[in-house]
GROMACS .gro file of C-alpha atoms in nm:
model
  488
    1MET     CA    1  -2.663  -0.507   4.472
    2ALA     CA    2  -2.707  -0.470   4.101
    3SER     CA    3  -2.731  -0.094   4.133
    4SER     CA    4  -2.406  -0.070   4.323
    5LEU     CA    5  -2.233  -0.314   4.082
    6LEU     CA    6  -2.341  -0.117   3.774
    7LYS     CA    7  -2.254   0.226   3.923
    8ASN     CA    8  -1.912   0.119   4.036
    9LEU     CA    9  -1.844  -0.037   3.698
   10TYR     CA   10  -1.957   0.288   3.533
   11HIS     CA   11  -1.714   0.504   3.741
   12CYS     CA   12  -1.431   0.249   3.698
   13LEU     CA   13  -1.469   0.274   3.317
   14ARG     CA   14  -1.504   0.651   3.322
   15ALA     CA   15  -1.181   0.680   3.527
   16GLN     CA   16  -0.994   0.474   3.268
   17LYS     CA   17  -1.139   0.702   2.987
   18GLN     CA   18  -1.253   0.413   2.777
   19THR     CA   19  -1.484   0.451   2.487
   20LEU     CA   20  -1.808   0.257   2.474
   21GLN     CA   21  -1.953   0.171   2.137
   22THR     CA   22  -2.264  -0.047   2.128
   23PRO     CA   23  -2.607  -0.011   2.271
   24ILE     CA   24  -2.860  -0.182   2.507
   25PHE     CA   25  -2.858  -0.407   2.831
   26PHE     CA   26  -2.904  -0.782   2.858
   27PHE     CA   27  -2.948  -0.956   3.190
   28TYR     CA   28  -3.002  -1.330   3.221
   29ASN     CA   29  -3.089  -1.377   3.585
   30SER     CA   30  -3.460  -1.327   3.635
   31SER     CA   31  -3.436  -1.271   4.009
   32ILE     CA   32  -3.258  -0.926   3.956
   33TYR     CA   33  -3.428  -0.841   3.630
   34THR     CA   34  -3.691  -0.610   3.790
   35ARG     CA   35  -3.434  -0.407   3.996
   36CYS     CA   36  -3.201  -0.383   3.690
   37LYS     CA   37  -3.485  -0.250   3.483
   38MET     CA   38  -3.554   0.017   3.744
   39ILE     CA   39  -3.206   0.147   3.751
   40LYS     CA   40  -3.155   0.121   3.379
   41ARG     CA   41  -3.262   0.471   3.296
   42GLU     CA   42  -3.037   0.617   3.566
   43VAL     CA   43  -2.724   0.439   3.434
   44GLU     CA   44  -2.812   0.503   3.073
   45SER     CA   45  -2.828   0.877   3.126
   46ALA     CA   46  -2.471   0.883   3.258
   47PHE     CA   47  -2.317   0.785   2.930
   48GLU     CA   48  -2.267   1.043   2.655
   49LEU     CA   49  -2.313   0.770   2.393
   50GLY     CA   50  -2.655   0.668   2.534
   51LEU     CA   51  -2.729   0.301   2.586
   52PHE     CA   52  -2.441   0.041   2.595
   53ARG     CA   53  -2.421  -0.333   2.570
   54LEU     CA   54  -2.347  -0.526   2.885
   55VAL     CA   55  -2.391  -0.904   2.902
   56ILE     CA   56  -2.372  -1.041   3.257
   57ASN     CA   57  -2.475  -1.403   3.350
   58MET     CA   58  -2.529  -1.356   3.719
   59SER     CA   59  -2.565  -1.737   3.776
   60THR     CA   60  -2.212  -1.813   3.675
   61MET     CA   61  -2.017  -1.493   3.786
   62LEU     CA   62  -1.885  -1.391   4.130
   63THR     CA   63  -2.103  -1.211   4.371
   64ALA     CA   64  -2.117  -0.834   4.352
   65ALA     CA   65  -1.890  -0.799   4.664
   66GLN     CA   66  -1.632  -1.034   4.517
   67PHE     CA   67  -1.642  -0.854   4.179
   68MET     CA   68  -1.616  -0.500   4.316
   69ALA     CA   69  -1.345  -0.571   4.581
   70PRO     CA   70  -1.048  -0.574   4.349
   71LEU     CA   71  -1.181  -0.276   4.153
   72ARG     CA   72  -1.214  -0.067   4.481
   73GLY     CA   73  -0.879  -0.198   4.614
   74ILE     CA   74  -1.044  -0.341   4.929
   75PRO     CA   75  -0.811  -0.592   5.096
   76SER     CA   76  -0.946  -0.943   5.104
   77ALA     CA   77  -0.825  -1.276   5.231
   78ARG     CA   78  -0.904  -1.414   4.890
   79SER     CA   79  -0.738  -1.140   4.684
   80VAL     CA   80  -0.467  -1.361   4.545
   81LYS     CA   81  -0.729  -1.602   4.415
   82LEU     CA   82  -0.946  -1.316   4.283
   83LEU     CA   83  -0.659  -1.162   4.096
   84SER     CA   84  -0.683  -1.410   3.808
   85GLN     CA   85  -1.067  -1.387   3.830
   86LYS     CA   86  -1.040  -1.010   3.804
   87ARG     CA   87  -0.824  -1.038   3.492
   88SER     CA   88  -1.065  -1.273   3.325
   89ILE     CA   89  -1.366  -1.058   3.433
   90ILE     CA   90  -1.206  -0.733   3.308
   91GLY     CA   91  -1.138  -0.907   2.969
   92PHE     CA   92  -1.496  -1.026   2.961
   93VAL     CA   93  -1.632  -0.679   3.031
   94ARG     CA   94  -1.394  -0.519   2.784
   95ASN     CA   95  -1.513  -0.754   2.500
   96ALA     CA   96  -1.882  -0.719   2.612
   97LEU     CA   97  -1.859  -0.343   2.588
   98GLY     CA   98  -1.675  -0.347   2.256
   99LEU     CA   99  -1.359  -0.182   2.393
  100ASP     CA  100  -1.026  -0.203   2.217
  101PRO     CA  101  -0.772  -0.448   2.378
  102PRO     CA  102  -0.477  -0.283   2.551
  103PRO     CA  103  -0.189  -0.204   2.322
  104SER     CA  104   0.092  -0.454   2.287
  105PRO     CA  105   0.442  -0.334   2.382
  106ASP     CA  106   0.557  -0.461   2.046
  107GLU     CA  107   0.305  -0.265   1.852
  108PRO     CA  108   0.490  -0.004   1.637
  109THR     CA  109   0.438   0.366   1.729
  110PRO     CA  110   0.632   0.680   1.612
  111ASP     CA  111   0.795   0.689   1.967
  112ASN     CA  112   0.932   0.327   1.977
  113ARG     CA  113   1.035   0.333   1.612
  114PHE     CA  114   1.229   0.663   1.621
  115HIS     CA  115   1.611   0.643   1.623
  116PRO     CA  116   1.864   0.890   1.471
  117TRP     CA  117   2.005   0.714   1.169
  118ASP     CA  118   2.366   0.768   1.281
  119GLN     CA  119   2.284   0.590   1.610
  120SER     CA  120   2.047   0.341   1.464
  121PRO     CA  121   2.033  -0.016   1.591
  122ALA     CA  122   2.018  -0.130   1.222
  123GLY     CA  123   2.374  -0.135   1.072
  124ASP     CA  124   2.251  -0.068   0.718
  125LEU     CA  125   2.079   0.256   0.826
  126ARG     CA  126   2.400   0.375   1.002
  127GLU     CA  127   2.575   0.311   0.672
  128ARG     CA  128   2.300   0.496   0.484
  129ALA     CA  129   2.349   0.797   0.716
  130ALA     CA  130   2.720   0.790   0.631
  131ARG     CA  131   2.640   0.774   0.259
  132ILE     CA  132   2.412   1.075   0.289
  133ARG     CA  133   2.700   1.269   0.463
  134THR     CA  134   2.930   1.177   0.177
  135LEU     CA  135   2.698   1.236  -0.124
  136ALA     CA  136   2.456   1.511  -0.022
  137ARG     CA  137   2.515   1.885   0.027
  138CYS     CA  138   2.349   2.122   0.273
  139PRO     CA  139   2.074   2.328   0.116
  140VAL     CA  140   2.172   2.637   0.311
  141THR     CA  141   2.549   2.639   0.295
  142GLY     CA  142   2.622   2.410   0.001
  143LYS     CA  143   2.878   2.222   0.227
  144GLU     CA  144   2.886   1.859   0.333
  145ILE     CA  145   2.620   1.741   0.570
  146ASN     CA  146   2.741   1.694   0.931
  147TYR     CA  147   2.423   1.763   1.138
  148THR     CA  148   2.135   1.526   1.206
  149CYS     CA  149   1.796   1.686   1.239
  150PRO     CA  150   1.661   1.618   1.587
  151LEU     CA  151   1.309   1.622   1.470
  152SER     CA  152   1.343   1.368   1.197
  153GLY     CA  153   1.656   1.170   1.302
  154ILE     CA  154   1.804   1.201   0.946
  155PRO     CA  155   2.122   1.400   0.843
  156THR     CA  156   1.996   1.710   0.669
  157HIS     CA  157   2.232   2.017   0.724
  158HIS     CA  158   2.595   2.112   0.758
  159SER     CA  159   2.548   2.245   1.109
  160ARG     CA  160   2.283   2.333   1.369
  161GLU     CA  161   2.309   2.697   1.266
  162ALA     CA  162   2.230   2.603   0.906
  163TRP     CA  163   1.947   2.389   1.031
  164GLU     CA  164   1.805   2.674   1.236
  165GLN     CA  165   1.848   2.921   0.937
  166ASP     CA  166   1.649   2.694   0.690
  167LYS     CA  167   1.312   2.864   0.712
  168ALA     CA  168   1.164   2.680   0.421
  169TYR     CA  169   1.256   2.342   0.589
  170HIS     CA  170   1.073   2.440   0.917
  171GLU     CA  171   0.782   2.634   0.770
  172SER     CA  172   0.694   2.343   0.528
  173LYS     CA  173   0.736   2.102   0.817
  174LYS     CA  174   0.936   1.874   0.590
  175TYR     CA  175   1.083   1.708   0.896
  176GLU     CA  176   0.749   1.543   0.955
  177LEU     CA  177   0.783   1.349   0.625
  178LEU     CA  178   1.147   1.277   0.699
  179LYS     CA  179   1.048   1.136   1.039
  180LYS     CA  180   0.798   0.901   0.861
  181VAL     CA  181   1.081   0.783   0.640
  182ASN     CA  182   1.281   0.713   0.955
  183ILE     CA  183   1.019   0.526   1.156
  184TYR     CA  184   0.897   0.319   0.863
  185GLU     CA  185   1.246   0.199   0.782
  186HIS     CA  186   1.299   0.110   1.145
  187ASP     CA  187   0.976  -0.076   1.165
  188LEU     CA  188   1.066  -0.298   0.882
  189ARG     CA  189   1.382  -0.393   1.064
  190SER     CA  190   1.221  -0.426   1.410
  191GLY     CA  191   1.176  -0.799   1.398
  192ARG     CA  192   0.804  -0.766   1.491
  193PRO     CA  193   0.553  -1.021   1.343
  194PHE     CA  194   0.415  -0.909   1.011
  195PRO     CA  195   0.061  -1.067   1.001
  196GLU     CA  196  -0.034  -0.817   0.731
  197PHE     CA  197   0.184  -1.010   0.486
  198ASP     CA  198  -0.045  -1.311   0.504
  199PHE     CA  199  -0.235  -1.238   0.180
  200PRO     CA  200  -0.572  -1.377   0.091
  201GLN     CA  201  -0.608  -1.633  -0.196
  202ASP     CA  202  -0.880  -1.666  -0.452
  203GLN     CA  203  -1.176  -1.419  -0.437
  204ASP     CA  204  -1.516  -1.599  -0.396
  205SER     CA  205  -1.730  -1.552  -0.718
  206ASP     CA  206  -2.011  -1.400  -0.523
  207ARG     CA  207  -1.790  -1.123  -0.365
  208THR     CA  208  -1.709  -0.814  -0.571
  209VAL     CA  209  -1.379  -0.629  -0.526
  210ASN     CA  210  -1.410  -0.259  -0.464
  211MET     CA  211  -1.122  -0.080  -0.639
  212THR     CA  212  -1.202   0.271  -0.505
  213ASN     CA  213  -0.907   0.297  -0.271
  214TRP     CA  214  -0.670   0.092  -0.058
  215ASP     CA  215  -0.914   0.066   0.234
  216LEU     CA  216  -1.203  -0.069   0.036
  217PHE     CA  217  -0.976  -0.294  -0.167
  218PHE     CA  218  -0.828  -0.452   0.150
  219TYR     CA  219  -1.175  -0.488   0.305
  220THR     CA  220  -1.349  -0.651   0.005
  221ARG     CA  221  -1.047  -0.876  -0.057
  222GLN     CA  222  -1.050  -0.978   0.310
  223PHE     CA  223  -0.681  -0.874   0.385
  224TYR     CA  224  -0.558  -0.864   0.743
  225SER     CA  225  -0.687  -0.553   0.904
  226MET     CA  226  -0.443  -0.264   0.852
  227ASP     CA  227  -0.484  -0.080   1.186
  228THR     CA  228  -0.163   0.119   1.180
  229GLU     CA  229   0.013   0.338   0.924
  230PHE     CA  230   0.315   0.100   0.957
  231GLN     CA  231   0.118  -0.192   0.837
  232LEU     CA  232  -0.033   0.006   0.552
  233ALA     CA  233   0.315   0.134   0.446
  234ALA     CA  234   0.472  -0.209   0.446
  235VAL     CA  235   0.198  -0.375   0.238
  236THR     CA  236   0.120  -0.100  -0.003
  237LYS     CA  237   0.483  -0.061  -0.112
  238MET     CA  238   0.477  -0.420  -0.238
  239LEU     CA  239   0.132  -0.432  -0.373
  240SER     CA  240   0.141  -0.094  -0.541
  241TYR     CA  241   0.288  -0.246  -0.858
  242PRO     CA  242   0.032  -0.535  -0.929
  243ILE     CA  243  -0.269  -0.344  -0.801
  244THR     CA  244  -0.193  -0.031  -1.001
  245ILE     CA  245  -0.202  -0.250  -1.303
  246GLY     CA  246  -0.519  -0.421  -1.173
  247ALA     CA  247  -0.694  -0.093  -1.105
  248ILE     CA  248  -0.631   0.041  -1.457
  249LEU     CA  249  -0.755  -0.281  -1.632
  250HIS     CA  250  -1.042  -0.377  -1.394
  251GLN     CA  251  -1.399  -0.334  -1.514
  252PHE     CA  252  -1.467  -0.142  -1.197
  253SER     CA  253  -1.160   0.087  -1.232
  254PRO     CA  254  -1.154   0.393  -1.013
  255TYR     CA  255  -1.043   0.601  -1.323
  256SER     CA  256  -1.346   0.721  -1.517
  257LEU     CA  257  -1.384   0.892  -1.856
  258ASN     CA  258  -1.326   1.264  -1.918
  259PRO     CA  259  -1.438   1.507  -1.805
  260LYS     CA  260  -1.501   1.335  -1.473
  261GLY     CA  261  -1.194   1.130  -1.478
  262PRO     CA  262  -0.849   1.112  -1.654
  263VAL     CA  263  -0.934   0.846  -1.918
  264THR     CA  264  -0.971   0.982  -2.276
  265LEU     CA  265  -1.189   0.851  -2.555
  266GLU     CA  266  -0.880   0.676  -2.706
  267GLY     CA  267  -0.802   0.536  -2.370
  268LEU     CA  268  -1.154   0.391  -2.331
  269LYS     CA  269  -1.098   0.216  -2.675
  270SER     CA  270  -0.772   0.052  -2.556
  271LEU     CA  271  -0.917  -0.046  -2.219
  272ALA     CA  272  -1.232  -0.183  -2.382
  273ALA     CA  273  -1.018  -0.410  -2.596
  274LEU     CA  274  -0.818  -0.541  -2.296
  275ARG     CA  275  -1.131  -0.592  -2.092
  276TYR     CA  276  -1.289  -0.782  -2.376
  277THR     CA  277  -1.012  -1.039  -2.325
  278LEU     CA  278  -0.998  -1.018  -1.943
  279TYR     CA  279  -1.370  -1.114  -1.896
  280PRO     CA  280  -1.399  -1.404  -2.147
  281TYR     CA  281  -1.722  -1.542  -1.988
  282GLU     CA  282  -1.891  -1.215  -2.073
  283ASN     CA  283  -1.763  -1.251  -2.432
  284LYS     CA  284  -1.794  -1.621  -2.506
  285SER     CA  285  -1.696  -1.570  -2.872
  286ILE     CA  286  -1.335  -1.522  -2.774
  287SER     CA  287  -1.301  -1.791  -2.503
  288SER     CA  288  -1.138  -2.034  -2.730
  289VAL     CA  289  -0.883  -1.768  -2.840
  290THR     CA  290  -0.785  -1.668  -2.491
  291LYS     CA  291  -0.718  -2.025  -2.395
  292ASP     CA  292  -0.451  -2.057  -2.662
  293ARG     CA  293  -0.260  -1.746  -2.553
  294PRO     CA  294  -0.209  -1.583  -2.210
  295MET     CA  295  -0.238  -1.201  -2.171
  296ARG     CA  296   0.117  -1.043  -2.193
  297LEU     CA  297   0.212  -0.774  -1.944
  298PHE     CA  298   0.544  -0.611  -2.045
  299ILE     CA  299   0.718  -0.419  -1.765
  300LEU     CA  300   0.999  -0.209  -1.920
  301GLY     CA  301   1.291  -0.089  -1.722
  302ALA     CA  302   1.210  -0.351  -1.450
  303ARG     CA  303   1.404  -0.322  -1.126
  304ALA     CA  304   1.241  -0.357  -0.783
  305GLU     CA  305   0.916  -0.488  -0.931
  306ALA     CA  306   1.102  -0.780  -1.090
  307GLN     CA  307   1.223  -0.883  -0.748
  308LEU     CA  308   0.874  -0.916  -0.591
  309PRO     CA  309   0.779  -1.268  -0.483
  310GLY     CA  310   0.526  -1.462  -0.693
  311HIS     CA  311   0.255  -1.445  -0.437
  312VAL     CA  312   0.255  -1.070  -0.455
  313TRP     CA  313   0.198  -1.074  -0.829
  314LYS     CA  314  -0.066  -1.341  -0.775
  315GLN     CA  315  -0.285  -1.070  -0.624
  316LEU     CA  316  -0.319  -0.932  -0.976
  317GLN     CA  317  -0.432  -1.263  -1.113
  318PHE     CA  318  -0.692  -1.310  -0.837
  319LEU     CA  319  -0.861  -0.999  -0.975
  320PHE     CA  320  -0.902  -1.169  -1.309
  321PRO     CA  321  -0.956  -1.534  -1.220
  322GLU     CA  322  -1.054  -1.639  -1.579
  323GLN     CA  323  -0.732  -1.511  -1.741
  324ASN     CA  324  -0.377  -1.638  -1.761
  325PHE     CA  325  -0.081  -1.398  -1.753
  326GLU     CA  326   0.267  -1.385  -1.879
  327ILE     CA  327   0.461  -1.106  -1.710
  328HIS     CA  328   0.759  -1.005  -1.922
  329PHE     CA  329   1.024  -0.807  -1.725
  330VAL     CA  330   1.247  -0.627  -1.980
  331GLY     CA  331   1.572  -0.440  -1.898
  332PRO     CA  332   1.938  -0.502  -1.788
  333GLU     CA  333   1.844  -0.486  -1.423
  334CYS     CA  334   1.542  -0.723  -1.426
  335LEU     CA  335   1.727  -1.043  -1.325
  336LEU     CA  336   1.919  -1.051  -0.995
  337ASN     CA  337   2.132  -1.324  -0.859
  338LYS     CA  338   2.024  -1.309  -0.493
  339GLU     CA  339   2.319  -1.504  -0.369
  340LYS     CA  340   2.592  -1.284  -0.534
  341PHE     CA  341   2.365  -0.967  -0.541
  342GLN     CA  342   2.461  -0.914  -0.905
  343TYR     CA  343   2.248  -0.863  -1.211
  344VAL     CA  344   2.251  -1.147  -1.449
  345THR     CA  345   2.271  -1.120  -1.831
  346SER     CA  346   2.119  -1.388  -2.043
  347SER     CA  347   2.109  -1.427  -2.419
  348THR     CA  348   1.780  -1.621  -2.396
  349PRO     CA  349   1.466  -1.545  -2.194
  350VAL     CA  350   1.457  -1.684  -1.839
  351VAL     CA  351   1.124  -1.826  -1.763
  352LYS     CA  352   0.989  -1.882  -1.407
  353ARG     CA  353   0.660  -2.051  -1.375
  354ILE     CA  354   0.452  -1.952  -1.066
  355ASP     CA  355   0.152  -2.177  -1.141
  356GLU     CA  356  -0.074  -2.279  -1.433
  357THR     CA  357  -0.213  -1.927  -1.453
  358MET     CA  358   0.093  -1.703  -1.422
  359SER     CA  359   0.459  -1.711  -1.538
  360PHE     CA  360   0.746  -1.463  -1.526
  361VAL     CA  361   0.980  -1.417  -1.831
  362TYR     CA  362   1.298  -1.215  -1.782
  363HIS     CA  363   1.462  -1.033  -2.083
  364THR     CA  364   1.793  -0.881  -1.986
  365ASP     CA  365   1.836  -0.640  -2.273
  366TYR     CA  366   1.655  -0.321  -2.387
  367PHE     CA  367   1.311  -0.345  -2.536
  368HIS     CA  368   1.408  -0.206  -2.877
  369VAL     CA  369   1.664  -0.495  -2.920
  370TYR     CA  370   1.390  -0.746  -2.898
  371HIS     CA  371   1.155  -0.541  -3.096
  372GLU     CA  372   1.400  -0.520  -3.389
  373ALA     CA  373   1.459  -0.883  -3.370
  374GLN     CA  374   1.078  -0.944  -3.376
  375ASP     CA  375   1.102  -1.158  -3.066
  376PHE     CA  376   0.763  -1.033  -2.930
  377PHE     CA  377   0.578  -1.029  -3.255
  378PRO     CA  378   0.292  -1.017  -3.329
  379TYR     CA  379   0.150  -0.755  -3.090
  380ASP     CA  380  -0.212  -0.760  -3.020
  381PRO     CA  381  -0.392  -0.457  -2.845
  382TYR     CA  382  -0.649  -0.714  -2.706
  383LEU     CA  383  -0.378  -0.925  -2.538
  384ASP     CA  384  -0.063  -0.698  -2.485
  385VAL     CA  385  -0.016  -0.398  -2.264
  386PHE     CA  386   0.293  -0.216  -2.152
  387PHE     CA  387   0.388  -0.068  -1.814
  388CYS     CA  388   0.681   0.151  -1.717
  389PHE     CA  389   0.719   0.228  -1.348
  390HIS     CA  390   0.924   0.541  -1.285
  391PRO     CA  391   1.094   0.533  -1.622
  392GLY     CA  392   1.239   0.884  -1.603
  393PHE     CA  393   1.171   0.972  -1.968
  394GLY     CA  394   1.257   1.325  -1.897
  395ALA     CA  395   1.528   1.276  -1.634
  396PRO     CA  396   1.866   1.398  -1.764
  397GLU     CA  397   2.049   1.075  -1.663
  398THR     CA  398   1.808   0.846  -1.842
  399THR     CA  399   1.637   1.040  -2.118
  400ALA     CA  400   1.892   0.929  -2.378
  401THR     CA  401   1.825   0.566  -2.302
  402TRP     CA  402   1.445   0.593  -2.339
  403MET     CA  403   1.378   0.865  -2.593
  404GLY     CA  404   1.573   0.702  -2.877
  405ASP     CA  405   1.498   0.353  -3.017
  406THR     CA  406   1.310   0.234  -2.709
  407LEU     CA  407   1.024   0.479  -2.709
  408LYS     CA  408   0.997   0.461  -3.091
  409ALA     CA  409   0.976   0.081  -3.073
  410LEU     CA  410   0.709   0.119  -2.803
  411LEU     CA  411   0.495   0.349  -3.016
  412GLU     CA  412   0.516   0.109  -3.317
  413THR     CA  413   0.339  -0.165  -3.110
  414LYS     CA  414   0.018   0.042  -3.109
  415CYS     CA  415  -0.058  -0.108  -2.773
  416ALA     CA  416  -0.160   0.071  -2.456
  417ILE     CA  417   0.135   0.203  -2.252
  418PHE     CA  418   0.095   0.319  -1.891
  419THR     CA  419   0.370   0.494  -1.694
  420THR     CA  420   0.399   0.619  -1.325
  421GLY     CA  421   0.598   0.889  -1.152
  422PHE     CA  422   0.739   0.961  -0.812
  423ASN     CA  423   0.534   1.284  -0.800
  424LYS     CA  424   0.332   1.510  -1.025
  425THR     CA  425   0.639   1.706  -1.144
  426ASP     CA  426   0.826   1.391  -1.229
  427LEU     CA  427   0.539   1.257  -1.439
  428THR     CA  428   0.455   1.602  -1.595
  429ARG     CA  429   0.812   1.618  -1.711
  430ASP     CA  430   0.792   1.274  -1.877
  431VAL     CA  431   0.477   1.368  -2.059
  432GLU     CA  432   0.627   1.696  -2.195
  433VAL     CA  433   0.929   1.515  -2.328
  434ILE     CA  434   0.715   1.259  -2.505
  435LYS     CA  435   0.492   1.519  -2.657
  436SER     CA  436   0.780   1.732  -2.765
  437LYS     CA  437   0.949   1.453  -2.957
  438TYR     CA  438   0.663   1.235  -3.068
  439GLY     CA  439   0.361   1.456  -3.029
  440LYS     CA  440   0.212   1.384  -3.368
  441GLU     CA  441   0.261   1.009  -3.323
  442VAL     CA  442   0.106   0.974  -2.978
  443ASP     CA  443  -0.253   0.931  -2.852
  444ILE     CA  444  -0.295   1.014  -2.489
  445LEU     CA  445  -0.502   0.740  -2.321
  446MET     CA  446  -0.498   0.870  -1.966
  447GLU     CA  447  -0.411   1.221  -1.849
  448PRO     CA  448  -0.163   1.251  -1.552
  449ALA     CA  449  -0.361   1.175  -1.231
  450LYS     CA  450  -0.307   1.070  -0.872
  451ASN     CA  451  -0.253   0.703  -0.851
  452VAL     CA  452  -0.526   0.558  -0.626
  453PHE     CA  453  -0.302   0.267  -0.537
  454GLY     CA  454   0.036   0.438  -0.499
  455SER     CA  455   0.257   0.329  -0.211
  456THR     CA  456   0.182   0.501   0.119
  457LYS     CA  457   0.537   0.445   0.240
  458TRP     CA  458   0.759   0.758   0.221
  459GLU     CA  459   1.111   0.709   0.065
  460LEU     CA  460   1.420   0.918   0.079
  461ASN     CA  461   1.658   1.034  -0.186
  462ASP     CA  462   2.010   0.983  -0.041
  463MET     CA  463   2.154   1.241  -0.284
  464ASN     CA  464   1.919   1.503  -0.145
  465PRO     CA  465   1.789   1.396   0.198
  466GLN     CA  466   1.523   1.672   0.184
  467GLU     CA  467   1.363   1.508  -0.112
  468VAL     CA  468   1.099   1.255  -0.021
  469TYR     CA  469   0.869   1.061  -0.244
  470GLN     CA  470   0.631   0.764  -0.278
  471PHE     CA  471   0.644   0.492  -0.543
  472ASN     CA  472   0.384   0.518  -0.817
  473MET     CA  473   0.236   0.835  -0.681
  474HIS     CA  474   0.097   0.947  -1.018
  475VAL     CA  475  -0.001   0.759  -1.338
  476MET     CA  476  -0.079   0.844  -1.704
  477GLY     CA  477  -0.111   0.645  -2.035
  478PHE     CA  478  -0.049   0.680  -2.400
  479ARG     CA  479   0.011   0.466  -2.726
  480GLY     CA  480   0.133   0.506  -3.075
  481LYS     CA  481  -0.131   0.683  -3.282
  482ARG     CA  482  -0.364   0.451  -3.477
  483TYR     CA  483  -0.501   0.571  -3.816
  484HIS     CA  484  -0.839   0.459  -3.905
  485ALA     CA  485  -0.885   0.323  -4.267
  486ILE     CA  486  -1.071   0.550  -4.495
  487GLU     CA  487  -1.255   0.472  -4.804
  488VAL     CA  488  -1.094   0.610  -5.129
   0.00000   0.00000   0.00000
């Protein structure tokens, strides 16, 4: 009986092409133990992965005939009753063998999330397709865009002929990245449950966070398991801002010292000063000082990062549980009236307290205005650090705003400044502009490098639908040059 049961179960599972994962037999009924032991070697040899784990309590299960009848499709007078029993047994065997559960019809896949944007079920994506047709130009003909790429679902060319003639587009397989943009946007609008947004709270003191990459960070912080690229894209887009900051400042930062890493000797000095404050229990001499003043994180040119919910930014504070933070969002687009969808201007700072360890402060003018008024004085390299996410120092449309009084004021603080770019070209251009204008007044803290905690979600430039990018893809750091005192 046991031999027939096991052999039929083997062929059933093989027919379904299921993957077995874990080893060894366990049987709990002593009356069949001897026979099972005899056939054990025969069954084991049939599996490519060797031994497998099968837990069967023969005293509580159906008989072998009742168990195998539904699997063989043998008609039975009790088939209706056995149907529910079959389902529970199949679920039991699936769990016992370590098999993955069957996919849910609501689970996002590239197939069920793909829709041409001009026929999208989401109205805002249809509007976005119309905006692309209005603003963008065909890379082949230079004319307006009227044709939607059938591979990506996004308007890209003037006509099908132009689409077929664009060899660079097809040889580089750019449509694959555009398709990711498409399916990620539709997934966010699908209405599916988003359990991945249930973020963990405080980290246990006996558990160390691994900052090597997203996977290890999520695992050691005990996030919801990110099993699909859709879940990863949705979460990393939000967390990229706070965790990019955390990865740079953390004592177990993934960025090491030159020549093995991008951090320079001057960068190590600045980071050592900041970490001296961030870990007060390792430096008890400053514990009384840090209690009197939170660490200030200045985010200049704040836009999307200023709209993130407080619980997202709290993930940064959980990395440094002994430290309080003030996050200062600076710029004319940092404060949004969510009811009117308009940016708000305020002559005084707007303070939003998240809890006793973190608060947001919104400043709706440019940084140099507050710097000249000495509103942020005094600056302290142990307690103050600046971040500029995608500032566009070298972009033609924004370079005048940044490269005048604002960057000059930044360098005068003598505090660490870290900036990110959409891609390597974007960040390299920013670095070259800074060096060309302020080269003798700048210390490089961190050479341009791939950001370990950049967003994995692909984005699209509506002005040029063939240009795709990811938020915070690359990162670098600098500060105003500090001159050491010399004896005269």
